[in-house]
PDB file of C-alpha atoms in Angstrom:
ATOM      1  CA  MET A 128     -36.209  32.353 -29.516  1.00  0.00           C
ATOM      2  CA  THR A 129     -36.169  29.327 -31.861  1.00  0.00           C
ATOM      3  CA  ASN A 130     -38.945  30.782 -34.005  1.00  0.00           C
ATOM      4  CA  THR A 131     -36.925  33.983 -34.313  1.00  0.00           C
ATOM      5  CA  LEU A 132     -33.857  32.002 -35.369  1.00  0.00           C
ATOM      6  CA  LEU A 133     -35.839  29.955 -37.864  1.00  0.00           C
ATOM      7  CA  SER A 134     -37.409  33.097 -39.275  1.00  0.00           C
ATOM      8  CA  ARG A 135     -34.026  34.788 -39.572  1.00  0.00           C
ATOM      9  CA  ALA A 136     -32.558  31.710 -41.273  1.00  0.00           C
ATOM     10  CA  MET A 137     -35.391  31.633 -43.819  1.00  0.00           C
ATOM     11  CA  SER A 138     -35.792  35.296 -44.647  1.00  0.00           C
ATOM     12  CA  GLY A 139     -33.939  37.642 -42.325  1.00  0.00           C
ATOM     13  CA  THR A 140     -31.629  40.403 -43.474  1.00  0.00           C
ATOM     14  CA  ILE A 141     -28.193  38.862 -43.386  1.00  0.00           C
ATOM     15  CA  ASN A 142     -24.663  39.156 -44.632  1.00  0.00           C
ATOM     16  CA  PRO A 143     -24.018  37.798 -47.164  1.00  0.00           C
ATOM     17  CA  PRO A 144     -27.291  38.863 -48.756  1.00  0.00           C
ATOM     18  CA  LEU A 145     -29.187  35.721 -49.719  1.00  0.00           C
ATOM     19  CA  LEU A 146     -32.604  35.566 -51.287  1.00  0.00           C
ATOM     20  CA  PRO A 147     -35.308  34.524 -48.813  1.00  0.00           C
ATOM     21  CA  LEU A 148     -36.871  31.103 -49.126  1.00  0.00           C
ATOM     22  CA  PRO A 149     -40.179  31.073 -51.020  1.00  0.00           C
ATOM     23  CA  ASP A 150     -43.216  31.621 -48.769  1.00  0.00           C
ATOM     24  CA  ARG A 151     -44.568  28.145 -49.497  1.00  0.00           C
ATOM     25  CA  VAL A 152     -41.307  26.555 -48.348  1.00  0.00           C
ATOM     26  CA  ALA A 153     -40.995  28.828 -45.285  1.00  0.00           C
ATOM     27  CA  GLU A 154     -44.505  27.876 -44.191  1.00  0.00           C
ATOM     28  CA  LEU A 155     -43.727  24.192 -44.595  1.00  0.00           C
ATOM     29  CA  LEU A 156     -40.452  24.438 -42.661  1.00  0.00           C
ATOM     30  CA  SER A 157     -42.223  26.318 -39.856  1.00  0.00           C
ATOM     31  CA  GLU A 158     -44.975  23.704 -39.744  1.00  0.00           C
ATOM     32  CA  LEU A 159     -42.389  20.917 -39.551  1.00  0.00           C
ATOM     33  CA  GLY A 160     -40.400  22.654 -36.825  1.00  0.00           C
ATOM     34  CA  SER A 161     -37.291  22.741 -38.989  1.00  0.00           C
ATOM     35  CA  PRO A 162     -33.964  23.220 -37.270  1.00  0.00           C
ATOM     36  CA  PRO A 163     -32.645  26.716 -38.069  1.00  0.00           C
ATOM     37  CA  ARG A 164     -29.438  25.308 -39.550  1.00  0.00           C
ATOM     38  CA  LEU A 165     -31.415  23.255 -42.066  1.00  0.00           C
ATOM     39  CA  ALA A 166     -33.381  26.337 -43.098  1.00  0.00           C
ATOM     40  CA  ALA A 167     -30.140  28.283 -43.474  1.00  0.00           C
ATOM     41  CA  HIS A 168     -28.692  25.510 -45.656  1.00  0.00           C
ATOM     42  CA  LEU A 169     -31.794  25.404 -47.841  1.00  0.00           C
ATOM     43  CA  ARG A 170     -31.706  29.171 -48.185  1.00  0.00           C
ATOM     44  CA  ALA A 171     -28.044  29.134 -49.281  1.00  0.00           C
ATOM     45  CA  VAL A 172     -28.647  26.387 -51.857  1.00  0.00           C
ATOM     46  CA  HIS A 173     -31.803  28.147 -53.087  1.00  0.00           C
ATOM     47  CA  ASP A 174     -29.846  31.358 -53.598  1.00  0.00           C
ATOM     48  CA  VAL A 175     -27.137  29.533 -55.558  1.00  0.00           C
ATOM     49  CA  ALA A 176     -29.805  27.818 -57.648  1.00  0.00           C
ATOM     50  CA  HIS A 177     -31.131  31.296 -58.528  1.00  0.00           C
ATOM     51  CA  GLN A 178     -27.675  32.264 -59.745  1.00  0.00           C
ATOM     52  CA  LEU A 179     -27.423  29.089 -61.823  1.00  0.00           C
ATOM     53  CA  VAL A 180     -30.855  29.369 -63.465  1.00  0.00           C
ATOM     54  CA  ASN A 181     -30.291  33.056 -64.214  1.00  0.00           C
ATOM     55  CA  TRP A 182     -26.997  32.152 -65.875  1.00  0.00           C
ATOM     56  CA  VAL A 183     -28.578  29.363 -67.928  1.00  0.00           C
ATOM     57  CA  GLU A 184     -31.452  31.623 -69.031  1.00  0.00           C
ATOM     58  CA  GLN A 185     -29.050  34.411 -70.021  1.00  0.00           C
ATOM     59  CA  HIS A 186     -26.490  32.293 -71.850  1.00  0.00           C
ATOM     60  CA  TYR A 187     -28.603  29.387 -73.095  1.00  0.00           C
ATOM     61  CA  PRO A 188     -32.024  30.727 -74.119  1.00  0.00           C
ATOM     62  CA  ALA A 189     -32.700  27.584 -76.195  1.00  0.00           C
ATOM     63  CA  VAL A 190     -32.188  25.241 -73.245  1.00  0.00           C
ATOM     64  CA  ILE A 191     -35.493  23.958 -71.924  1.00  0.00           C
ATOM     65  CA  PHE A 192     -35.811  23.559 -68.174  1.00  0.00           C
ATOM     66  CA  ASP A 193     -38.342  24.377 -65.466  1.00  0.00           C
ATOM     67  CA  ARG A 194     -36.959  27.381 -63.561  1.00  0.00           C
ATOM     68  CA  GLU A 195     -39.578  27.273 -60.787  1.00  0.00           C
ATOM     69  CA  ALA A 196     -39.138  23.532 -60.284  1.00  0.00           C
ATOM     70  CA  VAL A 197     -35.375  23.929 -59.910  1.00  0.00           C
ATOM     71  CA  LEU A 198     -35.827  26.720 -57.378  1.00  0.00           C
ATOM     72  CA  PHE A 199     -38.394  24.750 -55.385  1.00  0.00           C
ATOM     73  CA  GLY A 200     -36.204  21.657 -55.530  1.00  0.00           C
ATOM     74  CA  ALA A 201     -33.192  23.568 -54.251  1.00  0.00           C
ATOM     75  CA  ALA A 202     -35.282  25.075 -51.439  1.00  0.00           C
ATOM     76  CA  THR A 203     -36.573  21.674 -50.285  1.00  0.00           C
ATOM     77  CA  HIS A 204     -33.967  19.082 -51.339  1.00  0.00           C
ATOM     78  CA  ASP A 205     -32.892  18.250 -47.757  1.00  0.00           C
ATOM     79  CA  ILE A 206     -36.298  18.616 -46.072  1.00  0.00           C
ATOM     80  CA  GLY A 207     -36.108  14.967 -44.987  1.00  0.00           C
ATOM     81  CA  LYS A 208     -33.502  16.070 -42.467  1.00  0.00           C
ATOM     82  CA  THR A 209     -36.332  17.512 -40.384  1.00  0.00           C
ATOM     83  CA  VAL A 210     -37.005  13.916 -39.368  1.00  0.00           C
ATOM     84  CA  HIS A 211     -33.456  12.563 -39.709  1.00  0.00           C
ATOM     85  CA  LEU A 212     -31.667  15.162 -37.623  1.00  0.00           C
ATOM     86  CA  ALA A 213     -28.442  13.159 -37.334  1.00  0.00           C
ATOM     87  CA  GLU A 214     -27.891  13.721 -41.036  1.00  0.00           C
ATOM     88  CA  LEU A 215     -27.609  17.463 -40.426  1.00  0.00           C
ATOM     89  CA  SER A 216     -24.202  16.988 -38.856  1.00  0.00           C
ATOM     90  CA  GLY A 217     -23.156  13.597 -40.203  1.00  0.00           C
ATOM     91  CA  PRO A 218     -23.352  11.440 -43.284  1.00  0.00           C
ATOM     92  CA  GLY A 219     -26.477   9.646 -44.407  1.00  0.00           C
ATOM     93  CA  SER A 220     -28.973   9.320 -47.210  1.00  0.00           C
ATOM     94  CA  VAL A 221     -32.108   8.196 -45.382  1.00  0.00           C
ATOM     95  CA  HIS A 222     -33.369  11.798 -45.572  1.00  0.00           C
ATOM     96  CA  GLU A 223     -33.630  11.592 -49.375  1.00  0.00           C
ATOM     97  CA  GLU A 224     -36.562   9.192 -49.711  1.00  0.00           C
ATOM     98  CA  ALA A 225     -38.013  10.459 -46.416  1.00  0.00           C
ATOM     99  CA  GLY A 226     -38.007  13.996 -47.806  1.00  0.00           C
ATOM    100  CA  GLN A 227     -39.882  12.963 -50.929  1.00  0.00           C
ATOM    101  CA  VAL A 228     -42.470  11.107 -48.850  1.00  0.00           C
ATOM    102  CA  LEU A 229     -42.795  14.093 -46.503  1.00  0.00           C
ATOM    103  CA  LEU A 230     -43.374  16.503 -49.374  1.00  0.00           C
ATOM    104  CA  LEU A 231     -45.924  14.215 -51.045  1.00  0.00           C
ATOM    105  CA  GLY A 232     -47.712  13.906 -47.690  1.00  0.00           C
ATOM    106  CA  HIS A 233     -47.985  17.708 -47.541  1.00  0.00           C
ATOM    107  CA  GLY A 234     -49.658  17.952 -50.933  1.00  0.00           C
ATOM    108  CA  ILE A 235     -46.576  18.725 -53.014  1.00  0.00           C
ATOM    109  CA  SER A 236     -46.776  17.307 -56.524  1.00  0.00           C
ATOM    110  CA  PRO A 237     -44.566  14.332 -57.421  1.00  0.00           C
ATOM    111  CA  GLU A 238     -42.821  16.511 -60.020  1.00  0.00           C
ATOM    112  CA  LEU A 239     -41.607  18.845 -57.287  1.00  0.00           C
ATOM    113  CA  ALA A 240     -41.204  16.321 -54.443  1.00  0.00           C
ATOM    114  CA  ARG A 241     -38.784  14.214 -56.519  1.00  0.00           C
ATOM    115  CA  PHE A 242     -35.854  16.586 -55.945  1.00  0.00           C
ATOM    116  CA  ALA A 243     -35.631  15.475 -52.318  1.00  0.00           C
ATOM    117  CA  ALA A 244     -34.847  11.979 -53.629  1.00  0.00           C
ATOM    118  CA  THR A 245     -32.802  12.862 -56.756  1.00  0.00           C
ATOM    119  CA  HIS A 246     -30.434  15.561 -55.487  1.00  0.00           C
ATOM    120  CA  ALA A 247     -27.693  13.006 -54.654  1.00  0.00           C
ATOM    121  CA  SER A 248     -28.318  10.538 -57.506  1.00  0.00           C
ATOM    122  CA  TRP A 249     -27.445  12.408 -60.670  1.00  0.00           C
ATOM    123  CA  VAL A 250     -26.129   9.291 -62.451  1.00  0.00           C
ATOM    124  CA  ASP A 251     -29.638   7.833 -62.753  1.00  0.00           C
ATOM    125  CA  ALA A 252     -30.645   7.833 -66.436  1.00  0.00           C
ATOM    126  CA  ARG A 253     -34.057   9.337 -65.552  1.00  0.00           C
ATOM    127  CA  VAL A 254     -32.492  12.479 -64.119  1.00  0.00           C
ATOM    128  CA  GLY A 255     -33.072  15.564 -66.267  1.00  0.00           C
ATOM    129  CA  LEU A 256     -31.419  18.972 -66.413  1.00  0.00           C
ATOM    130  CA  ASP A 257     -33.708  20.295 -63.665  1.00  0.00           C
ATOM    131  CA  ASP A 258     -32.418  17.595 -61.300  1.00  0.00           C
ATOM    132  CA  LEU A 259     -28.817  18.219 -62.340  1.00  0.00           C
ATOM    133  CA  LEU A 260     -29.113  21.924 -61.600  1.00  0.00           C
ATOM    134  CA  VAL A 261     -30.481  21.215 -58.106  1.00  0.00           C
ATOM    135  CA  SER A 262     -27.624  18.754 -57.499  1.00  0.00           C
ATOM    136  CA  LEU A 263     -25.105  21.272 -58.802  1.00  0.00           C
ATOM    137  CA  ALA A 264     -26.458  24.030 -56.543  1.00  0.00           C
ATOM    138  CA  ASP A 265     -26.244  21.649 -53.582  1.00  0.00           C
ATOM    139  CA  LYS A 266     -22.539  21.109 -54.291  1.00  0.00           C
ATOM    140  CA  ILE A 267     -21.263  24.476 -55.485  1.00  0.00           C
ATOM    141  CA  TRP A 268     -22.896  26.473 -52.627  1.00  0.00           C
ATOM    142  CA  LYS A 269     -19.915  25.277 -50.561  1.00  0.00           C
ATOM    143  CA  ASN A 270     -17.496  25.300 -53.537  1.00  0.00           C
ATOM    144  CA  LYS A 271     -17.423  21.520 -53.868  1.00  0.00           C
ATOM    145  CA  ARG A 272     -16.572  20.558 -57.427  1.00  0.00           C
ATOM    146  CA  VAL A 273     -17.906  17.197 -58.668  1.00  0.00           C
ATOM    147  CA  PRO A 274     -16.492  16.441 -62.127  1.00  0.00           C
ATOM    148  CA  ASP A 275     -18.992  13.682 -62.972  1.00  0.00           C
ATOM    149  CA  LEU A 276     -21.926  15.948 -62.174  1.00  0.00           C
ATOM    150  CA  GLU A 277     -20.418  18.892 -64.052  1.00  0.00           C
ATOM    151  CA  ASP A 278     -19.745  16.671 -67.078  1.00  0.00           C
ATOM    152  CA  LEU A 279     -23.432  15.722 -67.204  1.00  0.00           C
ATOM    153  CA  VAL A 280     -24.465  19.385 -67.141  1.00  0.00           C
ATOM    154  CA  VAL A 281     -21.879  20.207 -69.806  1.00  0.00           C
ATOM    155  CA  ALA A 282     -23.212  17.396 -72.009  1.00  0.00           C
ATOM    156  CA  ARG A 283     -26.778  18.740 -71.706  1.00  0.00           C
ATOM    157  CA  LEU A 284     -25.644  22.250 -72.592  1.00  0.00           C
ATOM    158  CA  ALA A 285     -23.539  21.070 -75.540  1.00  0.00           C
ATOM    159  CA  GLN A 286     -26.424  18.979 -76.819  1.00  0.00           C
ATOM    160  CA  ALA A 287     -28.718  22.013 -76.705  1.00  0.00           C
ATOM    161  CA  THR A 288     -26.286  24.426 -78.338  1.00  0.00           C
ATOM    162  CA  GLY A 289     -24.444  22.154 -80.749  1.00  0.00           C
ATOM    163  CA  ARG A 290     -21.151  23.601 -79.516  1.00  0.00           C
ATOM    164  CA  ALA A 291     -18.182  21.524 -78.404  1.00  0.00           C
ATOM    165  CA  ALA A 292     -18.257  20.157 -74.869  1.00  0.00           C
ATOM    166  CA  TRP A 293     -14.983  21.911 -74.003  1.00  0.00           C
ATOM    167  CA  GLU A 294     -16.582  25.300 -74.828  1.00  0.00           C
ATOM    168  CA  GLU A 295     -19.482  24.555 -72.517  1.00  0.00           C
ATOM    169  CA  PHE A 296     -17.116  23.302 -69.823  1.00  0.00           C
ATOM    170  CA  LEU A 297     -15.184  26.586 -69.906  1.00  0.00           C
ATOM    171  CA  ALA A 298     -18.411  28.578 -69.595  1.00  0.00           C
ATOM    172  CA  LEU A 299     -19.744  26.439 -66.741  1.00  0.00           C
ATOM    173  CA  ASP A 300     -16.371  26.419 -65.004  1.00  0.00           C
ATOM    174  CA  GLY A 301     -16.374  30.209 -65.029  1.00  0.00           C
ATOM    175  CA  VAL A 302     -19.777  30.583 -63.379  1.00  0.00           C
ATOM    176  CA  LEU A 303     -19.043  27.857 -60.837  1.00  0.00           C
ATOM    177  CA  ALA A 304     -15.751  29.497 -59.901  1.00  0.00           C
ATOM    178  CA  ARG A 305     -17.511  32.837 -59.420  1.00  0.00           C
ATOM    179  CA  ILE A 306     -20.228  31.255 -57.228  1.00  0.00           C
ATOM    180  CA  GLY A 307     -17.612  29.250 -55.342  1.00  0.00           C
ATOM    181  CA  ASP A 308     -15.667  32.403 -54.475  1.00  0.00           C
ATOM    182  CA  THR A 309     -18.378  33.367 -51.943  1.00  0.00           C
ATOM    183  CA  ALA A 310     -18.751  29.894 -50.413  1.00  0.00           C
ATOM    184  CA  ASP A 311     -17.027  30.833 -47.150  1.00  0.00           C
ATOM    185  CA  GLU A 312     -19.658  33.477 -46.430  1.00  0.00           C
ATOM    186  CA  ARG A 313     -22.488  30.991 -47.078  1.00  0.00           C
ATOM    187  CA  LEU A 314     -20.802  28.355 -44.918  1.00  0.00           C
ATOM    188  CA  ALA A 315     -20.409  30.898 -42.091  1.00  0.00           C
ATOM    189  CA  PHE A 316     -24.065  31.883 -42.426  1.00  0.00           C
ATOM    190  CA  GLN A 317     -25.190  28.260 -42.150  1.00  0.00           C
ATOM    191  CA  ALA A 318     -22.855  27.541 -39.220  1.00  0.00           C
ATOM    192  CA  SER A 319     -24.237  30.536 -37.306  1.00  0.00           C
ATOM    193  CA  PHE A 320     -27.502  28.644 -36.693  1.00  0.00           C
ATOM    194  CA  PRO A 321     -28.036  25.751 -34.277  1.00  0.00           C
ATOM    195  CA  ILE A 322     -28.594  22.221 -35.537  1.00  0.00           C
ATOM    196  CA  TYR A 323     -31.271  21.456 -32.977  1.00  0.00           C
ATOM    197  CA  ASN A 324     -34.301  23.516 -31.952  1.00  0.00           C
TER     198      ASN A 324
END
């Protein structure tokens, strides 16, 4: 039964319709014995990341970012919670470094494994737009607005376009509001899966 739940969380037909997790990520989560709720969370954030990168590509063709890295990062950002299960239902940040180590140990490149460690530390000067988009997806999937994070994304967009920051804020605010409008459905999807196997 657990394998069926995990499979459904990663790629099953569901309402709301969410994109399935990438095969590479699904295989890794299966191998690690991921709790179904974690897989459901990663799927929801991955789907939101798709919406964000599609929006950036459509409205900011001059902005340089790594689409596939963002999507992989969103799909794996909390993978450290496979070993720190308490952080699935409570606070904690031990899963961040543990997730990066776990991914590196499974042959994932440092460029992709880093998102497990950076998704909650967007104020670090080394964080790029790819990292910011993963962090943003991890917040807005549940309609949580984080002004400091959004300001950093706005600054990157304004720098790339040469337009005023307020113009970029209005554009970003619009897409985040639209994505946030369906947060309740994503939250219900995640909550429909058990925390423990």
